[in-house]
Each structure stands twice: as structure tokens, then as C-alpha cells.
Amino acid sequence: MTEIIYKEEVYEAVGACMEVYNSLGFGFLEIVYKDAMEIEFAEQGIEYYREKEYPIIYKSNKLRRTFFADFAIHDKIIVEVKACADGIPEESLAQTINYLKASRNKVGLIVNFGKRKLEYKRVIF
């Protein structure tokens, strides 16, 4: 039997996102959902960092460019927030995998607030 990595942490993050979605619905810009998620994570006692910066390493060299994860929760799960009416964009998966590589984390969560129903995708690297 395969064990699900960070099952409880992802579950609580999705629960916080559902709370935000149930309150705001769909149709706002990404930044609105990020602001609301920050409040919700804090209220639920979920350890988070917003816009956490990660270096990008190439052949043992730190590049000048870095990336900023929308959220890092429990310092081990990358959360990417979207507000796309057409669903989770295909390029978001590649983006999240690259973020996982750079951050050396194993689990990512893409959350899309842009449709009539909250969408989320768990990404494992």
C-alpha cells in the first residue's frame, strides 16, 4: 500500500481553500484569493509563508533569478493559486514541478478559484 505524502497537511490546506471559496465564490482576481487565503491560514493555525523566495541552482551555481511560491505551508508544500475560468492551465503543472525542483519539496498543490467549483490538483515530485 502506498502512503500518501503529507496527507493531513494537504487536507487542511484544501479545507482552508474551500472556506475561502465558499465565502468569496469565483470571479475575483488571483490576488484577492491569496489575501483571503493568508487570513484563513492564519485563523486555522496553518504554518505558512507567502511569496516565499527560493533560489534556482544550475550546475551548483545560484542563478540571479529566483522564484516566489504563492505559499509554502509547513515549509514543505508549495501552493500555487490560480483564478482561471478555463480550469487549471496545463502550464501550471510544469511550473509547479519546476518550483518543487527548485525548492526541493516533494508536494505541490495547484488551487483554481476561477470556476463554479473549486479545483485543486496535488502534484508529487
Coordinates of C-alpha atoms in Angstrom, one line a residue:
M1 CA 0.0 0.0 0.0
T2 CA 1.4 3.4 -1.0
E3 CA 1.5 6.0 1.7
I4 CA 0.2 9.5 0.7
I5 CA 2.9 12.1 1.5
Y6 CA 1.7 14.9 3.7
K7 CA -1.9 13.8 3.5
E8 CA -3.1 15.7 6.6
E9 CA -1.2 18.9 5.7
V10 CA -2.7 18.9 2.1
Y11 CA -6.1 18.1 3.5
E12 CA -6.0 21.1 5.9
A13 CA -4.8 23.4 3.1
V14 CA -7.6 22.3 0.8
G15 CA -10.0 22.8 3.6
A16 CA -8.8 26.4 4.1
C17 CA -9.1 27.0 0.3
M18 CA -12.7 25.6 0.4
E19 CA -13.5 28.0 3.2
V20 CA -12.2 30.9 1.1
Y21 CA -14.1 29.7 -2.0
N22 CA -17.3 29.2 0.0
S23 CA -17.1 32.8 1.2
L24 CA -15.9 34.6 -1.9
G25 CA -17.1 32.3 -4.8
F26 CA -15.5 32.6 -8.2
G27 CA -14.7 35.6 -10.4
F28 CA -12.1 37.6 -8.4
L29 CA -8.5 38.1 -9.4
E30 CA -5.8 35.8 -8.0
I31 CA -4.5 38.4 -5.6
V32 CA -7.9 38.5 -3.8
Y33 CA -7.8 34.8 -3.2
K34 CA -4.2 35.0 -2.0
D35 CA -5.1 37.7 0.5
A36 CA -8.1 35.7 1.8
M37 CA -6.0 32.5 2.0
E38 CA -3.4 34.3 4.1
I39 CA -6.1 35.2 6.6
E40 CA -7.6 31.7 6.5
F41 CA -4.3 30.0 7.0
A42 CA -3.6 32.3 10.0
E43 CA -7.0 31.7 11.5
Q44 CA -6.7 28.0 11.2
G45 CA -3.2 27.9 12.6
I46 CA -1.6 26.6 9.4
E47 CA 2.1 27.5 9.3
Y48 CA 2.6 29.4 6.0
Y49 CA 4.9 31.7 4.2
R50 CA 3.5 34.0 1.5
E51 CA 5.6 34.7 -1.6
K52 CA 8.4 32.6 -0.2
E53 CA 11.6 33.1 -2.3
Y54 CA 13.6 30.1 -3.5
P55 CA 16.9 30.2 -5.4
I56 CA 17.4 28.4 -8.6
I57 CA 20.5 26.3 -8.9
Y58 CA 22.2 25.4 -12.2
K59 CA 25.3 23.2 -12.1
S60 CA 26.0 24.1 -8.5
N61 CA 25.6 27.8 -9.3
K62 CA 23.0 30.0 -7.8
L63 CA 21.3 31.9 -10.6
R64 CA 20.4 35.6 -10.3
R65 CA 16.8 34.9 -10.8
T66 CA 14.8 33.3 -8.1
F67 CA 11.2 32.2 -7.9
F68 CA 8.5 33.1 -5.4
A69 CA 6.0 30.4 -4.4
D70 CA 2.5 31.9 -3.8
F71 CA 2.6 30.0 -0.5
A72 CA 4.7 27.5 1.3
I73 CA 2.9 25.7 4.0
H74 CA 4.6 23.8 6.8
D75 CA 7.8 24.8 4.8
K76 CA 7.3 21.6 2.8
I77 CA 4.3 22.1 0.4
I78 CA 4.2 24.6 -2.4
V79 CA 0.7 26.1 -3.0
E80 CA 0.1 27.8 -6.4
V81 CA -3.1 29.9 -6.6
K82 CA -4.9 30.4 -9.9
A83 CA -8.2 32.1 -10.9
C84 CA -8.7 30.7 -14.4
A85 CA -12.2 30.3 -15.9
D86 CA -11.0 27.6 -18.2
G87 CA -9.7 25.4 -15.4
I88 CA -6.2 24.7 -14.2
P89 CA -3.8 25.6 -17.1
E90 CA -1.6 22.9 -18.4
E91 CA 1.5 25.0 -18.0
S92 CA 0.7 25.3 -14.2
L93 CA 1.6 21.7 -13.8
A94 CA 5.1 22.2 -15.4
Q95 CA 5.5 25.4 -13.4
T96 CA 4.7 23.7 -10.1
I97 CA 7.1 20.8 -10.9
N98 CA 9.9 23.3 -11.6
Y99 CA 9.0 25.0 -8.3
L100 CA 9.2 21.7 -6.5
K101 CA 12.6 21.0 -8.1
A102 CA 14.0 24.4 -7.0
S103 CA 12.6 24.3 -3.5
R104 CA 13.5 20.6 -3.0
N105 CA 10.0 19.9 -1.8
K106 CA 8.1 16.8 -2.8
V107 CA 4.5 18.0 -2.8
G108 CA 2.7 20.9 -4.6
L109 CA -0.9 21.9 -4.6
I110 CA -2.4 23.9 -7.5
V111 CA -5.7 25.6 -6.5
N112 CA -8.0 27.2 -9.0
F113 CA -10.7 29.6 -7.8
G114 CA -11.8 30.6 -11.3
K115 CA -14.6 28.1 -11.9
R116 CA -18.1 27.4 -10.4
K117 CA -16.5 24.7 -8.4
L118 CA -13.1 24.9 -6.6
E119 CA -10.5 22.9 -8.4
Y120 CA -7.3 21.5 -7.0
K121 CA -4.5 19.2 -8.1
R122 CA -1.9 17.6 -5.9
V123 CA 1.5 17.4 -7.6
I124 CA 4.2 15.0 -6.5
F125 CA 7.8 15.3 -7.5

